[in-house]
mmCIF file of C-alpha atoms in Angstrom:
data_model
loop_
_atom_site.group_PDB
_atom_site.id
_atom_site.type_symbol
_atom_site.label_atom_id
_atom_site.label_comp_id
_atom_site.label_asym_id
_atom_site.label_seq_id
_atom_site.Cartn_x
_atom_site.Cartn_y
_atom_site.Cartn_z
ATOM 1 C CA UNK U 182 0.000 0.000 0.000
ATOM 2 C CA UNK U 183 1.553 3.585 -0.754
ATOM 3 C CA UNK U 184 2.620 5.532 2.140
ATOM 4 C CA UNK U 185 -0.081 8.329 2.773
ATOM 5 C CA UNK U 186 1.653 12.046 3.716
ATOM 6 C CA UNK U 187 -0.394 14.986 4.285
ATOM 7 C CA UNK U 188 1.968 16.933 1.352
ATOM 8 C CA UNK U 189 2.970 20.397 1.686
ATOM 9 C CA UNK U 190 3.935 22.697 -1.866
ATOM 10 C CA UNK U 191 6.833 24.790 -1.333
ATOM 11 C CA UNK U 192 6.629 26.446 -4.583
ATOM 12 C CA UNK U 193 3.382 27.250 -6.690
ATOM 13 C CA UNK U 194 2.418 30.128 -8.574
ATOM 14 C CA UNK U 195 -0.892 31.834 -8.846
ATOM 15 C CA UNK U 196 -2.329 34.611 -11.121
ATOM 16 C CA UNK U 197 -5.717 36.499 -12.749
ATOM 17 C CA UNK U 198 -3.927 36.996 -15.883
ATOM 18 C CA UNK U 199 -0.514 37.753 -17.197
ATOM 19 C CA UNK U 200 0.417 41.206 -18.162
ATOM 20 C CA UNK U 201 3.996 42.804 -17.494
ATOM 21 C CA UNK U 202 6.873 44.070 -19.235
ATOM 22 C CA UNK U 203 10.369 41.983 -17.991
ATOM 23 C CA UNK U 204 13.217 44.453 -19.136
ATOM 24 C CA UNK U 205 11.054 46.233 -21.815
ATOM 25 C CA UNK U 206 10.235 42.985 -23.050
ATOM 26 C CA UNK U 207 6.305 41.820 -22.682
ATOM 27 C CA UNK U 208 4.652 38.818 -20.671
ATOM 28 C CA UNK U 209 1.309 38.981 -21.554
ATOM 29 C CA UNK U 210 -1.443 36.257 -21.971
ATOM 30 C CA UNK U 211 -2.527 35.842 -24.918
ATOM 31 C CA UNK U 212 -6.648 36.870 -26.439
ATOM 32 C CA UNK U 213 -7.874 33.408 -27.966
ATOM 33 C CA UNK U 214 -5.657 30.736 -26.642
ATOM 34 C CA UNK U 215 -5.369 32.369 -23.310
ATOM 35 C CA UNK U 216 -3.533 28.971 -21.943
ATOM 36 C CA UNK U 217 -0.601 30.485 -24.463
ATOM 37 C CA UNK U 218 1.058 33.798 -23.255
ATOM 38 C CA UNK U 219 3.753 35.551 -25.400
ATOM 39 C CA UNK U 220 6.720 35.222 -23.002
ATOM 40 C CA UNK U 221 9.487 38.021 -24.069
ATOM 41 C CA UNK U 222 8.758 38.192 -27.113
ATOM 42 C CA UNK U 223 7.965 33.952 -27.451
ATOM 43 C CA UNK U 224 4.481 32.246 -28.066
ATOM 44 C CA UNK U 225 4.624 29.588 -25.347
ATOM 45 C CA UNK U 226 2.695 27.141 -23.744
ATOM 46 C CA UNK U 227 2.107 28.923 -20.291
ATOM 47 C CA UNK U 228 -0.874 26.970 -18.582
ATOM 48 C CA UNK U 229 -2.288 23.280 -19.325
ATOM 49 C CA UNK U 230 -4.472 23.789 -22.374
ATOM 50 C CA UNK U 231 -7.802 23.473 -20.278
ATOM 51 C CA UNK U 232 -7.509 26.010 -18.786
ATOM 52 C CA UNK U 233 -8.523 28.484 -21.355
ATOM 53 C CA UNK U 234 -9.541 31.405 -19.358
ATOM 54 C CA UNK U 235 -6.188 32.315 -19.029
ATOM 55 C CA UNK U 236 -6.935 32.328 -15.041
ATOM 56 C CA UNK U 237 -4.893 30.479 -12.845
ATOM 57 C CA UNK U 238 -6.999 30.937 -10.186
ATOM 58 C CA UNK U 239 -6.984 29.518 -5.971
ATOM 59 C CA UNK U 240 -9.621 27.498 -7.406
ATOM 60 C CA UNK U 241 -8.549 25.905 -10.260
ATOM 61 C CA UNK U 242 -5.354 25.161 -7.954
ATOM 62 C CA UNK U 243 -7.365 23.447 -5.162
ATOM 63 C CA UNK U 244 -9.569 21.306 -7.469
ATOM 64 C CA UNK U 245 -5.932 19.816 -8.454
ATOM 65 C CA UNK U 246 -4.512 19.822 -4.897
ATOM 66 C CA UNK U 247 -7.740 17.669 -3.655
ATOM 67 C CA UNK U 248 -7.119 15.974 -6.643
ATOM 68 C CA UNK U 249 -3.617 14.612 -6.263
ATOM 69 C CA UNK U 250 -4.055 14.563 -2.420
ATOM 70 C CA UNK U 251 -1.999 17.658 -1.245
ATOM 71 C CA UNK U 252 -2.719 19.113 1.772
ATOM 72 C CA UNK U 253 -1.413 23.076 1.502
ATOM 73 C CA UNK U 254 0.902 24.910 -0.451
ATOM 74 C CA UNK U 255 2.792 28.047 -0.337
ATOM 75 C CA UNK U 256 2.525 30.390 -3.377
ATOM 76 C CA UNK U 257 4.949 32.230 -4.111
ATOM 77 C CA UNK U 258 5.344 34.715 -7.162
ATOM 78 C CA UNK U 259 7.468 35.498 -9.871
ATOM 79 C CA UNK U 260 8.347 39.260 -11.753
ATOM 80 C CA UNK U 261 7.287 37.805 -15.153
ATOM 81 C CA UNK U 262 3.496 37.017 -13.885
ATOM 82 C CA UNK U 263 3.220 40.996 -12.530
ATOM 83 C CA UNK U 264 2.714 42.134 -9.051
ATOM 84 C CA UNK U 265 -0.218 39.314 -7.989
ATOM 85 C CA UNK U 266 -0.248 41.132 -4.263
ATOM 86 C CA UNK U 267 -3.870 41.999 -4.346
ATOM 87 C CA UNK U 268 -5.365 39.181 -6.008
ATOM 88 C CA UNK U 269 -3.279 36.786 -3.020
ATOM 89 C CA UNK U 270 -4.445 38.863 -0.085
ATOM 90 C CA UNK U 271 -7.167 37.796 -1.373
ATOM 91 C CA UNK U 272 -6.585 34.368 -1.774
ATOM 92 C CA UNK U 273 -4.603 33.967 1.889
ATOM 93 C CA UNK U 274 -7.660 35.559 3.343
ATOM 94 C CA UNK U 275 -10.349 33.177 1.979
ATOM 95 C CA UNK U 276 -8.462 30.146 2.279
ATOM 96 C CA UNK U 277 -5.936 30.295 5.281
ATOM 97 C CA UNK U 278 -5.353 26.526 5.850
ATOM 98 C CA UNK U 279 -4.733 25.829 2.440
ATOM 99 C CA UNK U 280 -2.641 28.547 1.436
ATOM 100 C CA UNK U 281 0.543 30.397 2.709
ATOM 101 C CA UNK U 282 0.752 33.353 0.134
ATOM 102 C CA UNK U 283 3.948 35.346 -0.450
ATOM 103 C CA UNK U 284 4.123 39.103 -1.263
ATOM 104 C CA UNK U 285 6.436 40.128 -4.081
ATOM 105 C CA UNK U 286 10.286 41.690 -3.638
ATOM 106 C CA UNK U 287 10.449 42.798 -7.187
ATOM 107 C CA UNK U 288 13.786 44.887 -6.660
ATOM 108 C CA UNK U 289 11.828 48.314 -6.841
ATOM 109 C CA UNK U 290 11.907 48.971 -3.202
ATOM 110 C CA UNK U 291 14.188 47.934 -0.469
ATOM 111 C CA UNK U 292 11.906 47.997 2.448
ATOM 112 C CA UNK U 293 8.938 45.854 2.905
ATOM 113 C CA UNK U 294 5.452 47.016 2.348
ATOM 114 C CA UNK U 295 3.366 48.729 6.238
ATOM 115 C CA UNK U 296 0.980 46.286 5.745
ATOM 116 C CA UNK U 297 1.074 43.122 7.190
ATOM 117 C CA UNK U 298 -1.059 40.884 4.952
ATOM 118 C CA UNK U 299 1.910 38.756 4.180
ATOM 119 C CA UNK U 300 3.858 36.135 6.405
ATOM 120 C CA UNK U 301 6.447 35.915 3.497
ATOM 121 C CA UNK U 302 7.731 37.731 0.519
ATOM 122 C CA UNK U 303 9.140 36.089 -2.708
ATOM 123 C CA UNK U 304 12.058 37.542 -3.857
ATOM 124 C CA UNK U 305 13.340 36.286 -7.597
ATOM 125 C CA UNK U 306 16.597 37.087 -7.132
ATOM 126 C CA UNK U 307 17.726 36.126 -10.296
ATOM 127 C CA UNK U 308 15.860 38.439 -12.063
ATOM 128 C CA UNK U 309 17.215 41.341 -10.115
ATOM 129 C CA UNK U 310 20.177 43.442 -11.154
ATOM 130 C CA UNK U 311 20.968 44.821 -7.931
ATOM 131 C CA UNK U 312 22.663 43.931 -5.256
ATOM 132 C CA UNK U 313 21.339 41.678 -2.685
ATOM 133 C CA UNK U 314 23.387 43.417 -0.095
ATOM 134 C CA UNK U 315 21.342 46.709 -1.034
ATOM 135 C CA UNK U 316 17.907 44.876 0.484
ATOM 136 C CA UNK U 317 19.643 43.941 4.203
ATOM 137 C CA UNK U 318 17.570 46.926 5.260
ATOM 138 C CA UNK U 319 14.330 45.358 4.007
ATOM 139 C CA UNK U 320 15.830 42.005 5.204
ATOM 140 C CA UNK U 321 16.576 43.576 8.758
ATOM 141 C CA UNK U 322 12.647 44.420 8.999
ATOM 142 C CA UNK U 323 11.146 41.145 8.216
ATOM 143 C CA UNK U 324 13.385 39.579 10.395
ATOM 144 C CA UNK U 325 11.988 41.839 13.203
ATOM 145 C CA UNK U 326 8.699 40.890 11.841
ATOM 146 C CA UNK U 327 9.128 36.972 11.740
ATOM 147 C CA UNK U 328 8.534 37.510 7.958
ATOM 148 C CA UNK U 329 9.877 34.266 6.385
ATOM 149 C CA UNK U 330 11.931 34.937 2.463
ATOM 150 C CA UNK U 331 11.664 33.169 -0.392
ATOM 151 C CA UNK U 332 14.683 33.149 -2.215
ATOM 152 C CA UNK U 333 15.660 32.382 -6.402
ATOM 153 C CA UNK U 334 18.951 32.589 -6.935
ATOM 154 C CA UNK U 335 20.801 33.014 -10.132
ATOM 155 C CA UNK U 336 22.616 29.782 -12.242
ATOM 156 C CA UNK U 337 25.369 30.999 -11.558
ATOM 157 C CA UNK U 338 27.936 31.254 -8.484
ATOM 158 C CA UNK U 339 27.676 35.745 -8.601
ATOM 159 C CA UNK U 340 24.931 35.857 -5.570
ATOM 160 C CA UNK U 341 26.286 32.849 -3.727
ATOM 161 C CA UNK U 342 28.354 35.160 -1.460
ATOM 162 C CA UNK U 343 25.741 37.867 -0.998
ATOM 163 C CA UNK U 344 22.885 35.356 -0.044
ATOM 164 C CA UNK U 345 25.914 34.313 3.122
ATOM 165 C CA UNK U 346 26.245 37.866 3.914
ATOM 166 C CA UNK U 347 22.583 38.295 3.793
ATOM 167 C CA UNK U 348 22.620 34.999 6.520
ATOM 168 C CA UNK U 349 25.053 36.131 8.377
ATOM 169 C CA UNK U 350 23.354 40.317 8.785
ATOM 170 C CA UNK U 351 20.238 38.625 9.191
ATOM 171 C CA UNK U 352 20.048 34.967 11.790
ATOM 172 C CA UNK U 353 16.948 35.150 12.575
ATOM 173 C CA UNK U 354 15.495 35.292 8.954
ATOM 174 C CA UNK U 355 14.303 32.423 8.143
ATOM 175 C CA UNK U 356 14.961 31.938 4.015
ATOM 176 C CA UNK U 357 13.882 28.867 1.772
ATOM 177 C CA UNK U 358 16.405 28.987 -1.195
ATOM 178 C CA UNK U 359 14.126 27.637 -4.659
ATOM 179 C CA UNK U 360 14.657 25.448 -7.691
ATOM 180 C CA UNK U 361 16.886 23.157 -5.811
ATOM 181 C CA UNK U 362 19.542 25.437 -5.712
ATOM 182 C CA UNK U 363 18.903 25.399 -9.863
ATOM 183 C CA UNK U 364 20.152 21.873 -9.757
ATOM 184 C CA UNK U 365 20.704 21.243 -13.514
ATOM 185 C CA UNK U 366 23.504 23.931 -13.512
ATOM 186 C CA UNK U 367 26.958 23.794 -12.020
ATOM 187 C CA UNK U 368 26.766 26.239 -9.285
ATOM 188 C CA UNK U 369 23.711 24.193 -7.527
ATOM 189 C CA UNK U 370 25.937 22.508 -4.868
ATOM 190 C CA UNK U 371 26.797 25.952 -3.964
ATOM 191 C CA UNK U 372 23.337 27.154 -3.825
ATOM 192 C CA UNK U 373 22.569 23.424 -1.600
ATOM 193 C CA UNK U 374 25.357 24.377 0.972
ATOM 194 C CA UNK U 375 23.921 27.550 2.152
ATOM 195 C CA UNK U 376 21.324 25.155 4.057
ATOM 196 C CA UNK U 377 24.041 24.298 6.517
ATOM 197 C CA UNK U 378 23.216 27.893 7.713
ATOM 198 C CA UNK U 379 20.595 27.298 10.595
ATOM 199 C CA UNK U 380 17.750 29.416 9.182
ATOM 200 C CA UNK U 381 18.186 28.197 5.394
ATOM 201 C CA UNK U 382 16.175 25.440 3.611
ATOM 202 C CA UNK U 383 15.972 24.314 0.257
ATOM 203 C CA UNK U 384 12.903 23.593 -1.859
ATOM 204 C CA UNK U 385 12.773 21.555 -5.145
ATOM 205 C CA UNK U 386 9.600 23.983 -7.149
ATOM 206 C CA UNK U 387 10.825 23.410 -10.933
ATOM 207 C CA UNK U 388 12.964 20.239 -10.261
ATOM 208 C CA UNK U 389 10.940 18.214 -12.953
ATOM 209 C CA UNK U 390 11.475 21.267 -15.231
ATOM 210 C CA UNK U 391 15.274 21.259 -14.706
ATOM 211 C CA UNK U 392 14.860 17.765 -15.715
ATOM 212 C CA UNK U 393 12.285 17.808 -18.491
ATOM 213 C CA UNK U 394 14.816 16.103 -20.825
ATOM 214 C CA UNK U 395 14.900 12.924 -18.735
ATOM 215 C CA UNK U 396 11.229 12.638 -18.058
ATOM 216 C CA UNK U 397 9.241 11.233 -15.502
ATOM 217 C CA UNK U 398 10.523 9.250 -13.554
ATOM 218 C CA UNK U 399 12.915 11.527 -13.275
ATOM 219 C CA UNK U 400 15.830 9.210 -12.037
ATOM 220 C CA UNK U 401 18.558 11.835 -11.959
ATOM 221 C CA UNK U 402 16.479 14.107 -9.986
ATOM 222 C CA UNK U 403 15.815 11.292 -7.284
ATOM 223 C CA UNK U 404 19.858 11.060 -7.156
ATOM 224 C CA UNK U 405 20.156 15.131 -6.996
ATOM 225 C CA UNK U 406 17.827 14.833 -3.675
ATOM 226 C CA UNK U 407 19.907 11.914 -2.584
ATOM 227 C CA UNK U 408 23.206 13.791 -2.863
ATOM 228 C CA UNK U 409 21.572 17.165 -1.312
ATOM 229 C CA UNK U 410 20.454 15.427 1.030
ATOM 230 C CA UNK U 411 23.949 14.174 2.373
ATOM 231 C CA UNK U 412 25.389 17.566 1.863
ATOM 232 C CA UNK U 413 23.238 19.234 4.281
ATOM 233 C CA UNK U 414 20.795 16.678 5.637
ATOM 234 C CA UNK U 415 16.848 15.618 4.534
ATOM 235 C CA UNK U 416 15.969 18.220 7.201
ATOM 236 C CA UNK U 417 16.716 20.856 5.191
ATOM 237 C CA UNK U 418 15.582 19.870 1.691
ATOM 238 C CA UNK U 419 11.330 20.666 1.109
ATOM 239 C CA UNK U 420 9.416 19.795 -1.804
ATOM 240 C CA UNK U 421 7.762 21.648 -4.471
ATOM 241 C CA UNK U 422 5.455 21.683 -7.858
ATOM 242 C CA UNK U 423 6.368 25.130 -9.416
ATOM 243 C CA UNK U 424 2.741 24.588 -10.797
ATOM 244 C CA UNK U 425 1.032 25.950 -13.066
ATOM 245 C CA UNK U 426 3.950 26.020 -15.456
ATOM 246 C CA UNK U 427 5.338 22.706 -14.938
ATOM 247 C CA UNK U 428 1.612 20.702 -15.133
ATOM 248 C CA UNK U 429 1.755 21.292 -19.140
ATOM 249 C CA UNK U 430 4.123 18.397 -19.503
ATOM 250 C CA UNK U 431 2.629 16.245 -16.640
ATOM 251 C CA UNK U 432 0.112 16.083 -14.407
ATOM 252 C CA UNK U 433 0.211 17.942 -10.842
ATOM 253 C CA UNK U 434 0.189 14.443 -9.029
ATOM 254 C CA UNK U 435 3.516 12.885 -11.266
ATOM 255 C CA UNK U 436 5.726 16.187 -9.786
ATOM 256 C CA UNK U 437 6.072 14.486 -6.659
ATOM 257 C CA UNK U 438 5.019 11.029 -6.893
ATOM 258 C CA UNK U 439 7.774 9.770 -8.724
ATOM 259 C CA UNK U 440 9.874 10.610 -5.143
ATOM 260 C CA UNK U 441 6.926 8.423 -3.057
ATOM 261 C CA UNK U 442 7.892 5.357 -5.841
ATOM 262 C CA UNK U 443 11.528 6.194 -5.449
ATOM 263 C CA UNK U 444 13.705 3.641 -3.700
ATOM 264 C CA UNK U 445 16.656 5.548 -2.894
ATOM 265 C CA UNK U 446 14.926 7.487 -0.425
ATOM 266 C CA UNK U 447 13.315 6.020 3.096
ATOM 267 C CA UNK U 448 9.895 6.305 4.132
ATOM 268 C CA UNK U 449 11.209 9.213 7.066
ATOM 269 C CA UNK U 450 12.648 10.967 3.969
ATOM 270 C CA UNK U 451 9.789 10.909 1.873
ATOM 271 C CA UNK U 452 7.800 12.049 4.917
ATOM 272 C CA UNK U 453 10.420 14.817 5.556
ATOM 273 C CA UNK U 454 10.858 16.086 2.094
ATOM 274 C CA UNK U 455 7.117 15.982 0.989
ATOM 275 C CA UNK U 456 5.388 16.685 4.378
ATOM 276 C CA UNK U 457 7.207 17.586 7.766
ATOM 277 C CA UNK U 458 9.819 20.172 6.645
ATOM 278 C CA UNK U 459 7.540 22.512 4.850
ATOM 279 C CA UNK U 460 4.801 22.400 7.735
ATOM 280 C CA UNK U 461 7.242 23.161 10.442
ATOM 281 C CA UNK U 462 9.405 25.911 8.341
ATOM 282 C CA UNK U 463 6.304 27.895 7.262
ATOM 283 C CA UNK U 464 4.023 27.037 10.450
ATOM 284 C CA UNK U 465 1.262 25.236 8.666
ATOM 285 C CA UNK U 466 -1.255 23.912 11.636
ATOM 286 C CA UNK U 467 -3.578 21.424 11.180
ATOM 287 C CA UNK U 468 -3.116 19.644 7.163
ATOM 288 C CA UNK U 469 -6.117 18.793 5.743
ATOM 289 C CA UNK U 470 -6.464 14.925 5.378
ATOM 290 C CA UNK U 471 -7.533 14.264 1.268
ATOM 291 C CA UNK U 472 -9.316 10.782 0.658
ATOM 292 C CA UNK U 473 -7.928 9.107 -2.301
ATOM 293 C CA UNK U 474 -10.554 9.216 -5.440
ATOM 294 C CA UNK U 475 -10.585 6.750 -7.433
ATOM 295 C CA UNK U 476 -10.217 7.634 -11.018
ATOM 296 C CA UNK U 477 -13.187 7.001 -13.920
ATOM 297 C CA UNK U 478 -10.338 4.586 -15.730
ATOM 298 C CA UNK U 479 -9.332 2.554 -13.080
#
């Protein structure tokens, strides 16, 4: 019988429509395939092709977390989706046990918003061109706030440094560091070490796109959790979807249970990775316990 974990998203995306500029160039959903956006400049595939309303809406999201039996998730956002502060406030608000909803760094200011709607802010720090050392101010606050940061780092090894200097100003800040540390590239062991700081974890959103060319099962991403895991320890390592964007090559249940069928990994890890580590880092209470559904085609 498969093991049954209450399963906890560390990185998902939500948003009413798409409509930015990233560096002058445009993200925008598109009128009449609104499942397609034009992505700088790029016709691309941007949601599953049902949903055609261009919304990727709380909703639509907890139809496939019921679904594929996960229990919460924390969304976090992204600079080429647009400022989606409003339309989560609203979300967090209307479904607090579900949803942990992140407010958006976009590199703009460098102190946090007076508002408190927002337990944690999403900073893609990739996409930034300043320093990271120029937001310790903004970092100082939330850590005087218990504001939690969620952290994208670039390929590369330029903001490895900063993020430790950022630790090291800032102890009490607790900071998830996403896309496995950008596994695929060569700087993600780099990006895993900075867990061995106390208040750092690492979260997996977008492993299954780093490793799109393999496919599901995704063998070489089971080792990449194996081998982050003894750098740093399966304490420190969290799951996550990156949904919508990585649910138009497979479904929303195959972007984790390829680790639950995995037998390089114990059922503790499993129960670490997809459950326990996420709840305690972000404070989820009570998880919602999701009956299995049987399927039409069983």
């Amino acid at each position: 019988m498969e093991q049954y974990i209450r399963i906890v998203d560390a990185h998902s995306h939500l948003w009413l429509r798409q409509d930015t500029l990233v560096d002058g160039a445009p993200v925008r959903t598109l009128d009449g395939n609104s499942s397609r956006s034009n992505f700088l400049g790029t016709e691309v595939q941007m949601l599953p092709p049902f949903m055609t309303d261009g919304r990727n809406s709380a909703e639509v999201f907890l139809s496939n977390m019921d679904y594929a039996q996960v229990s919460a998730a924390v969304v976090v956002q992204e600079i080429i989706d647009g400022n989606q502060d409003g339309y989560l406030a609203e979300v967090q608000g209307k479904y607090p046990d579900r949803f942990l909803c992140c407010g958006l760094i976009d590199g703009q200011a460098t102190r946090p918003r007076p508002d408190r709607r927002f337990k944690a802010f999403a900073m893609p720090g990739h996409r930034i061109r300043k320093s990271l050392l120029d937001f310790i101010p903004l970092f100082k606050e939330m850590e005087s706030r218990g504001q939690i940061l969620s952290m994208c780092l670039a390929d590369d090894e330029r903001q490895i440094g900063e993020m430790q200097e950022v630790v090291d100003e800032c102890p009490g800040l607790k900071i998830a560091i996403g896309h496995f540390g950008m596994v695929t590239t060569p700087s993600w062991k780099s990006q895993i070490l900075l867990a061995r700081n106390d208040n750092v974890m690492v979260e997996s959103g977008g492993i299954t796109w780093l490793y799109n060319s393999e496919f599901y099962p995704y063998p070489s991403a089971v080792r990449s959790i194996r081998e982050a895991a003894d750098m740093v320890g399966m304490d420190k390592l969290m799951w996550g979807s990156d949904y919508p964007r990585t649910i138009t090559a497979i479904t929303y249940r195959m972007s984790y249970d390829f680790i639950l069928k995995s037998d390089q990994l114990t059922p503790e890890e499993k129960e670490k990775f997809l459950s326990d580590n996420a709840r305690n880092f972000y404070g989820f209470k009570e998880l919602k316990t999701l009956p299995y559904i049987k399927n039409m085609s069983e």
